[in-house]
């Protein structure tokens, strides 16, 4: 079955750029979505179809997907961006999630 | 604004069947091109997709859980439900219901608040 993997943790200083990656075989051939989850809360969609931001998501969130890697970039990271980030793909009618990346804003 | 709300027992005994219901407001589950999903998350672990029902009543399940899962819809009540049979402690998790757009991306745009189900005797 298809699988996607993420780096477990990323640390960034406020105002800097955070880069979170998601890897999978030929991942660039399918769409990737990204979710932010804060402690005790439900996941929130922050990027869909690789590059699109839902209404209400700040412009500092952006995405890309090519080859075997999808990337979520947070430009000008703020303390409120701390949380877990999950990538998600859809392959052969099965939804798969990455293991999550814990973003710490130091 | 679409809202989803999970409900059901928070404690289930081993070997029994877990049953949860998701009530949808702000939109009909029988219209539009959407998938209605169940997803779970054990404490400190990744999200796991359980399965879905679409607006036409068709279902699809995660192959790893397929033998134990059933998802159904009750369109008059605008609800869909999950049944997971023969549960063990490994099924202890927060269970979410969520909506996905029926396109090539399957983005989950609305989620319920989640409900904790503990499997214990």
PDB file of C-alpha atoms in Angstrom:
ATOM      1  CA  UNK A   1       0.000   0.000   0.000  1.00  0.00           C
ATOM      2  CA  UNK A   2       1.072   3.551  -0.654  1.00  0.00           C
ATOM      3  CA  UNK A   3       2.875   5.396   2.126  1.00  0.00           C
ATOM      4  CA  UNK A   4       4.107   8.922   2.761  1.00  0.00           C
ATOM      5  CA  UNK A   5       6.760   9.890   5.292  1.00  0.00           C
ATOM      6  CA  UNK A   6       7.537  13.098   7.154  1.00  0.00           C
ATOM      7  CA  UNK A   7      10.403  14.358   9.263  1.00  0.00           C
ATOM      8  CA  UNK A   8       9.229  14.073  12.891  1.00  0.00           C
ATOM      9  CA  UNK A   9      10.168  17.566  13.996  1.00  0.00           C
ATOM     10  CA  UNK A  10      11.176  20.991  12.738  1.00  0.00           C
ATOM     11  CA  UNK A  11      12.267  23.986  14.812  1.00  0.00           C
ATOM     12  CA  UNK A  12      12.306  27.586  13.638  1.00  0.00           C
ATOM     13  CA  UNK A  13      12.754  31.020  15.140  1.00  0.00           C
ATOM     14  CA  UNK A  14       9.905  33.523  14.935  1.00  0.00           C
ATOM     15  CA  UNK A  15       9.945  35.387  11.653  1.00  0.00           C
ATOM     16  CA  UNK A  16      11.987  32.712   9.886  1.00  0.00           C
ATOM     17  CA  UNK A  17      10.848  30.282   7.210  1.00  0.00           C
ATOM     18  CA  UNK A  18       9.715  26.791   8.199  1.00  0.00           C
ATOM     19  CA  UNK A  19       9.958  24.011   5.636  1.00  0.00           C
ATOM     20  CA  UNK A  20       8.086  20.757   6.202  1.00  0.00           C
ATOM     21  CA  UNK A  21       8.476  17.923   3.731  1.00  0.00           C
ATOM     22  CA  UNK A  22       6.467  14.845   2.796  1.00  0.00           C
ATOM     23  CA  UNK A  23       7.975  12.041   0.727  1.00  0.00           C
ATOM     24  CA  UNK A  24       6.459   9.227  -1.279  1.00  0.00           C
ATOM     25  CA  UNK A  25       7.045   7.302  -4.480  1.00  0.00           C
ATOM     26  CA  UNK A  26       6.132   9.573  -7.405  1.00  0.00           C
ATOM     27  CA  UNK A  27       4.232  11.796  -4.978  1.00  0.00           C
ATOM     28  CA  UNK A  28       4.321  14.611  -7.520  1.00  0.00           C
ATOM     29  CA  UNK A  29       1.921  12.621  -9.705  1.00  0.00           C
ATOM     30  CA  UNK A  30      -0.914  12.931  -7.180  1.00  0.00           C
ATOM     31  CA  UNK A  31      -2.364  15.788  -5.169  1.00  0.00           C
ATOM     32  CA  UNK A  32      -1.254  16.484  -1.619  1.00  0.00           C
ATOM     33  CA  UNK A  33      -3.138  18.267   1.140  1.00  0.00           C
ATOM     34  CA  UNK A  34      -1.703  19.625   4.388  1.00  0.00           C
ATOM     35  CA  UNK A  35      -3.358  19.910   7.799  1.00  0.00           C
ATOM     36  CA  UNK A  36      -2.422  21.810  10.928  1.00  0.00           C
ATOM     37  CA  UNK A  37      -3.384  20.278  14.266  1.00  0.00           C
ATOM     38  CA  UNK A  38      -2.954  22.033  17.583  1.00  0.00           C
ATOM     39  CA  UNK A  39      -3.128  20.150  20.912  1.00  0.00           C
ATOM     40  CA  UNK A  40      -6.642  19.055  21.755  1.00  0.00           C
ATOM     41  CA  UNK A  41      -8.059  20.311  18.454  1.00  0.00           C
ATOM     42  CA  UNK A  42      -9.217  18.805  15.185  1.00  0.00           C
ATOM     43  CA  UNK A  43      -7.009  19.069  12.107  1.00  0.00           C
ATOM     44  CA  UNK A  44      -7.470  22.148   9.923  1.00  0.00           C
ATOM     45  CA  UNK A  45      -6.890  22.106   6.171  1.00  0.00           C
ATOM     46  CA  UNK A  46      -4.186  24.650   5.286  1.00  0.00           C
ATOM     47  CA  UNK A  47      -3.201  23.573   1.738  1.00  0.00           C
ATOM     48  CA  UNK A  48      -5.158  21.564  -0.851  1.00  0.00           C
ATOM     49  CA  UNK A  49      -4.305  20.377  -4.347  1.00  0.00           C
ATOM     50  CA  UNK A  50      -0.610  20.932  -3.627  1.00  0.00           C
ATOM     51  CA  UNK A  51      -0.616  24.737  -3.705  1.00  0.00           C
ATOM     52  CA  UNK A  52      -4.035  26.152  -2.809  1.00  0.00           C
ATOM     53  CA  UNK A  53      -4.995  27.886   0.423  1.00  0.00           C
ATOM     54  CA  UNK A  54      -8.550  27.591   1.729  1.00  0.00           C
ATOM     55  CA  UNK A  55     -10.350  30.774   2.648  1.00  0.00           C
ATOM     56  CA  UNK A  56      -9.077  32.151   5.950  1.00  0.00           C
ATOM     57  CA  UNK A  57      -5.620  30.555   5.798  1.00  0.00           C
ATOM     58  CA  UNK A  58      -2.868  33.209   5.940  1.00  0.00           C
ATOM     59  CA  UNK A  59      -0.765  33.897   2.873  1.00  0.00           C
ATOM     60  CA  UNK A  60       2.382  32.864   4.740  1.00  0.00           C
ATOM     61  CA  UNK A  61       1.348  29.230   4.133  1.00  0.00           C
ATOM     62  CA  UNK A  62       2.335  27.854   0.729  1.00  0.00           C
ATOM     63  CA  UNK A  63       2.842  24.450  -0.840  1.00  0.00           C
ATOM     64  CA  UNK A  64       4.586  22.691  -3.670  1.00  0.00           C
ATOM     65  CA  UNK A  65       4.811  19.130  -4.964  1.00  0.00           C
ATOM     66  CA  UNK A  66       7.233  17.633  -7.454  1.00  0.00           C
ATOM     67  CA  UNK A  67       9.053  14.370  -7.964  1.00  0.00           C
ATOM     68  CA  UNK A  68       8.906  12.380  -4.752  1.00  0.00           C
ATOM     69  CA  UNK A  69       8.518  15.313  -2.360  1.00  0.00           C
ATOM     70  CA  UNK A  70       5.767  17.706  -1.337  1.00  0.00           C
ATOM     71  CA  UNK A  71       6.678  20.750   0.712  1.00  0.00           C
ATOM     72  CA  UNK A  72       4.755  23.002   3.061  1.00  0.00           C
ATOM     73  CA  UNK A  73       6.436  26.358   3.588  1.00  0.00           C
ATOM     74  CA  UNK A  74       5.549  28.871   6.272  1.00  0.00           C
ATOM     75  CA  UNK A  75       7.140  32.228   5.551  1.00  0.00           C
ATOM     76  CA  UNK A  76       7.530  34.557   8.513  1.00  0.00           C
ATOM     77  CA  UNK A  77       6.577  31.880  11.018  1.00  0.00           C
ATOM     78  CA  UNK A  78       4.616  33.054  14.034  1.00  0.00           C
ATOM     79  CA  UNK A  79       4.255  31.532  17.485  1.00  0.00           C
ATOM     80  CA  UNK A  80       0.642  30.672  16.658  1.00  0.00           C
ATOM     81  CA  UNK A  81       1.882  28.353  13.894  1.00  0.00           C
ATOM     82  CA  UNK A  82       3.224  25.856  16.425  1.00  0.00           C
ATOM     83  CA  UNK A  83       1.585  22.478  16.144  1.00  0.00           C
ATOM     84  CA  UNK A  84       1.598  19.226  14.255  1.00  0.00           C
ATOM     85  CA  UNK A  85       1.401  19.215  10.472  1.00  0.00           C
ATOM     86  CA  UNK A  86       0.204  16.235   8.457  1.00  0.00           C
ATOM     87  CA  UNK A  87       0.440  15.655   4.739  1.00  0.00           C
ATOM     88  CA  UNK A  88      -2.262  13.579   3.065  1.00  0.00           C
ATOM     89  CA  UNK A  89      -2.569  11.952  -0.322  1.00  0.00           C
ATOM     90  CA  UNK A  90      -5.151   9.842  -2.118  1.00  0.00           C
ATOM     91  CA  UNK A  91      -3.934   6.813  -4.000  1.00  0.00           C
ATOM     92  CA  UNK A  92      -5.971   3.970  -5.470  1.00  0.00           C
ATOM     93  CA  UNK A  93      -9.044   5.132  -3.555  1.00  0.00           C
ATOM     94  CA  UNK A  94      -7.241   4.961  -0.202  1.00  0.00           C
ATOM     95  CA  UNK A  95      -6.486   8.048   1.866  1.00  0.00           C
ATOM     96  CA  UNK A  96      -3.036   8.052   3.455  1.00  0.00           C
ATOM     97  CA  UNK A  97      -1.565  10.414   6.020  1.00  0.00           C
ATOM     98  CA  UNK A  98       2.040  11.081   6.860  1.00  0.00           C
ATOM     99  CA  UNK A  99       3.273  10.517  10.376  1.00  0.00           C
ATOM    100  CA  UNK A 100       3.171  14.215  11.151  1.00  0.00           C
ATOM    101  CA  UNK A 101       5.803  16.884  11.769  1.00  0.00           C
ATOM    102  CA  UNK A 102       5.905  18.745  15.049  1.00  0.00           C
ATOM    103  CA  UNK A 103       6.692  22.392  14.377  1.00  0.00           C
ATOM    104  CA  UNK A 104       8.300  24.245  17.269  1.00  0.00           C
ATOM    105  CA  UNK A 105       8.678  28.012  17.138  1.00  0.00           C
ATOM    106  CA  UNK A 106      11.531  28.837  19.497  1.00  0.00           C
TER     107      UNK A 106
ATOM    108  CA  UNK B   1     -21.148  26.808   7.257  1.00  0.00           C
ATOM    109  CA  UNK B   2     -20.994  23.028   7.387  1.00  0.00           C
ATOM    110  CA  UNK B   3     -20.698  21.519  10.853  1.00  0.00           C
ATOM    111  CA  UNK B   4     -20.089  17.912  11.840  1.00  0.00           C
ATOM    112  CA  UNK B   5     -20.629  16.453  15.299  1.00  0.00           C
ATOM    113  CA  UNK B   6     -19.664  12.966  16.458  1.00  0.00           C
ATOM    114  CA  UNK B   7     -21.669  11.130  19.105  1.00  0.00           C
ATOM    115  CA  UNK B   8     -21.618   7.718  20.727  1.00  0.00           C
ATOM    116  CA  UNK B   9     -20.334   5.732  23.701  1.00  0.00           C
ATOM    117  CA  UNK B  10     -16.957   6.729  25.043  1.00  0.00           C
ATOM    118  CA  UNK B  11     -16.251   3.278  26.464  1.00  0.00           C
ATOM    119  CA  UNK B  12     -16.536  -0.029  24.642  1.00  0.00           C
ATOM    120  CA  UNK B  13     -15.646  -3.475  25.963  1.00  0.00           C
ATOM    121  CA  UNK B  14     -13.144  -5.662  24.099  1.00  0.00           C
ATOM    122  CA  UNK B  15     -14.666  -7.897  21.408  1.00  0.00           C
ATOM    123  CA  UNK B  16     -17.770  -5.697  21.191  1.00  0.00           C
ATOM    124  CA  UNK B  17     -18.819  -3.341  18.381  1.00  0.00           C
ATOM    125  CA  UNK B  18     -17.960   0.344  18.426  1.00  0.00           C
ATOM    126  CA  UNK B  19     -20.806   2.506  17.093  1.00  0.00           C
ATOM    127  CA  UNK B  20     -20.569   6.220  16.343  1.00  0.00           C
ATOM    128  CA  UNK B  21     -22.798   8.701  14.543  1.00  0.00           C
ATOM    129  CA  UNK B  22     -21.883  11.924  12.776  1.00  0.00           C
ATOM    130  CA  UNK B  23     -24.589  14.564  12.501  1.00  0.00           C
ATOM    131  CA  UNK B  24     -24.117  17.066   9.695  1.00  0.00           C
ATOM    132  CA  UNK B  25     -25.626  20.544   9.665  1.00  0.00           C
ATOM    133  CA  UNK B  26     -25.357  23.335   7.137  1.00  0.00           C
ATOM    134  CA  UNK B  27     -25.508  21.000   4.166  1.00  0.00           C
ATOM    135  CA  UNK B  28     -27.138  17.799   2.998  1.00  0.00           C
ATOM    136  CA  UNK B  29     -25.126  14.577   2.892  1.00  0.00           C
ATOM    137  CA  UNK B  30     -27.216  13.394  -0.049  1.00  0.00           C
ATOM    138  CA  UNK B  31     -26.427  16.293  -2.343  1.00  0.00           C
ATOM    139  CA  UNK B  32     -23.298  17.656  -3.910  1.00  0.00           C
ATOM    140  CA  UNK B  33     -20.114  15.862  -4.771  1.00  0.00           C
ATOM    141  CA  UNK B  34     -18.764  14.988  -1.358  1.00  0.00           C
ATOM    142  CA  UNK B  35     -17.411  12.039   0.548  1.00  0.00           C
ATOM    143  CA  UNK B  36     -18.299  11.622   4.209  1.00  0.00           C
ATOM    144  CA  UNK B  37     -15.430  10.080   6.159  1.00  0.00           C
ATOM    145  CA  UNK B  38     -14.375   8.504   9.408  1.00  0.00           C
ATOM    146  CA  UNK B  39     -10.796   9.022  10.587  1.00  0.00           C
ATOM    147  CA  UNK B  40      -9.165   8.073  13.860  1.00  0.00           C
ATOM    148  CA  UNK B  41      -6.097   9.064  15.819  1.00  0.00           C
ATOM    149  CA  UNK B  42      -4.643   7.036  18.696  1.00  0.00           C
ATOM    150  CA  UNK B  43      -2.996   9.175  21.340  1.00  0.00           C
ATOM    151  CA  UNK B  44       0.283  10.585  20.066  1.00  0.00           C
ATOM    152  CA  UNK B  45      -0.013   8.807  16.727  1.00  0.00           C
ATOM    153  CA  UNK B  46      -0.818   9.618  13.135  1.00  0.00           C
ATOM    154  CA  UNK B  47      -4.227  10.040  11.612  1.00  0.00           C
ATOM    155  CA  UNK B  48      -5.694   6.878  10.093  1.00  0.00           C
ATOM    156  CA  UNK B  49      -8.441   6.942   7.484  1.00  0.00           C
ATOM    157  CA  UNK B  50     -11.152   4.361   8.232  1.00  0.00           C
ATOM    158  CA  UNK B  51     -13.519   4.769   5.295  1.00  0.00           C
ATOM    159  CA  UNK B  52     -16.216   6.808   3.620  1.00  0.00           C
ATOM    160  CA  UNK B  53     -19.717   6.958   2.240  1.00  0.00           C
ATOM    161  CA  UNK B  54     -20.619   9.217  -0.669  1.00  0.00           C
ATOM    162  CA  UNK B  55     -23.774  11.141  -1.499  1.00  0.00           C
ATOM    163  CA  UNK B  56     -25.067   8.152  -3.467  1.00  0.00           C
ATOM    164  CA  UNK B  57     -24.584   5.760  -0.554  1.00  0.00           C
ATOM    165  CA  UNK B  58     -21.506   4.036  -1.953  1.00  0.00           C
ATOM    166  CA  UNK B  59     -18.873   3.017   0.587  1.00  0.00           C
ATOM    167  CA  UNK B  60     -15.143   2.369   0.531  1.00  0.00           C
ATOM    168  CA  UNK B  61     -12.987   1.214   3.394  1.00  0.00           C
ATOM    169  CA  UNK B  62      -9.346   1.167   4.374  1.00  0.00           C
ATOM    170  CA  UNK B  63      -8.197  -2.345   3.383  1.00  0.00           C
ATOM    171  CA  UNK B  64      -6.498  -2.746   6.764  1.00  0.00           C
ATOM    172  CA  UNK B  65      -9.861  -2.411   8.556  1.00  0.00           C
ATOM    173  CA  UNK B  66     -12.257  -3.581   5.859  1.00  0.00           C
ATOM    174  CA  UNK B  67     -13.175  -6.871   7.503  1.00  0.00           C
ATOM    175  CA  UNK B  68     -14.439  -5.111  10.646  1.00  0.00           C
ATOM    176  CA  UNK B  69     -15.878  -1.806   9.369  1.00  0.00           C
ATOM    177  CA  UNK B  70     -19.280  -0.720   8.174  1.00  0.00           C
ATOM    178  CA  UNK B  71     -20.286   2.847   7.311  1.00  0.00           C
ATOM    179  CA  UNK B  72     -23.846   3.778   6.510  1.00  0.00           C
ATOM    180  CA  UNK B  73     -25.924   6.902   6.019  1.00  0.00           C
ATOM    181  CA  UNK B  74     -29.318   8.053   7.271  1.00  0.00           C
ATOM    182  CA  UNK B  75     -30.270  10.777   4.820  1.00  0.00           C
ATOM    183  CA  UNK B  76     -33.537  11.854   6.520  1.00  0.00           C
ATOM    184  CA  UNK B  77     -31.573  12.574   9.683  1.00  0.00           C
ATOM    185  CA  UNK B  78     -28.580  13.927   7.737  1.00  0.00           C
ATOM    186  CA  UNK B  79     -26.292  11.536   9.593  1.00  0.00           C
ATOM    187  CA  UNK B  80     -23.761   8.870   8.768  1.00  0.00           C
ATOM    188  CA  UNK B  81     -22.537   6.171  11.086  1.00  0.00           C
ATOM    189  CA  UNK B  82     -19.554   3.957  11.805  1.00  0.00           C
ATOM    190  CA  UNK B  83     -19.558   0.440  13.154  1.00  0.00           C
ATOM    191  CA  UNK B  84     -16.269  -1.267  14.021  1.00  0.00           C
ATOM    192  CA  UNK B  85     -16.574  -4.855  15.147  1.00  0.00           C
ATOM    193  CA  UNK B  86     -14.434  -7.016  17.433  1.00  0.00           C
ATOM    194  CA  UNK B  87     -12.606  -4.100  18.991  1.00  0.00           C
ATOM    195  CA  UNK B  88      -9.394  -4.384  20.990  1.00  0.00           C
ATOM    196  CA  UNK B  89      -7.312  -1.922  22.983  1.00  0.00           C
ATOM    197  CA  UNK B  90      -5.592  -0.986  19.712  1.00  0.00           C
ATOM    198  CA  UNK B  91      -8.848   0.632  18.589  1.00  0.00           C
ATOM    199  CA  UNK B  92      -8.696   3.174  21.417  1.00  0.00           C
ATOM    200  CA  UNK B  93      -8.481   6.552  19.695  1.00  0.00           C
ATOM    201  CA  UNK B  94     -10.095   9.866  18.992  1.00  0.00           C
ATOM    202  CA  UNK B  95     -12.569   9.290  16.184  1.00  0.00           C
ATOM    203  CA  UNK B  96     -13.305  12.129  13.759  1.00  0.00           C
ATOM    204  CA  UNK B  97     -15.884  12.501  11.047  1.00  0.00           C
ATOM    205  CA  UNK B  98     -14.954  14.766   8.139  1.00  0.00           C
ATOM    206  CA  UNK B  99     -16.115  15.877   4.701  1.00  0.00           C
ATOM    207  CA  UNK B 100     -13.986  15.521   1.580  1.00  0.00           C
ATOM    208  CA  UNK B 101     -14.565  17.116  -1.765  1.00  0.00           C
ATOM    209  CA  UNK B 102     -15.192  14.585  -4.538  1.00  0.00           C
ATOM    210  CA  UNK B 103     -12.391  15.649  -6.808  1.00  0.00           C
ATOM    211  CA  UNK B 104      -8.956  14.321  -7.624  1.00  0.00           C
ATOM    212  CA  UNK B 105      -7.448  15.700  -4.423  1.00  0.00           C
ATOM    213  CA  UNK B 106      -9.725  14.358  -1.682  1.00  0.00           C
ATOM    214  CA  UNK B 107      -9.116  17.294   0.640  1.00  0.00           C
ATOM    215  CA  UNK B 108     -10.862  17.049   4.010  1.00  0.00           C
ATOM    216  CA  UNK B 109     -12.275  20.540   4.416  1.00  0.00           C
ATOM    217  CA  UNK B 110     -14.605  20.180   7.380  1.00  0.00           C
ATOM    218  CA  UNK B 111     -13.978  18.101  10.504  1.00  0.00           C
ATOM    219  CA  UNK B 112     -15.937  17.307  13.627  1.00  0.00           C
ATOM    220  CA  UNK B 113     -14.449  18.016  17.039  1.00  0.00           C
ATOM    221  CA  UNK B 114     -13.666  14.350  17.562  1.00  0.00           C
ATOM    222  CA  UNK B 115     -14.790  11.889  20.207  1.00  0.00           C
ATOM    223  CA  UNK B 116     -12.571   9.723  22.380  1.00  0.00           C
ATOM    224  CA  UNK B 117     -13.411   6.046  22.397  1.00  0.00           C
ATOM    225  CA  UNK B 118     -11.660   3.833  24.913  1.00  0.00           C
ATOM    226  CA  UNK B 119     -11.703   0.062  24.602  1.00  0.00           C
ATOM    227  CA  UNK B 120     -11.464  -1.458  28.055  1.00  0.00           C
ATOM    228  CA  UNK B 121     -13.222  -3.978  30.210  1.00  0.00           C
TER     229      UNK B 121
END
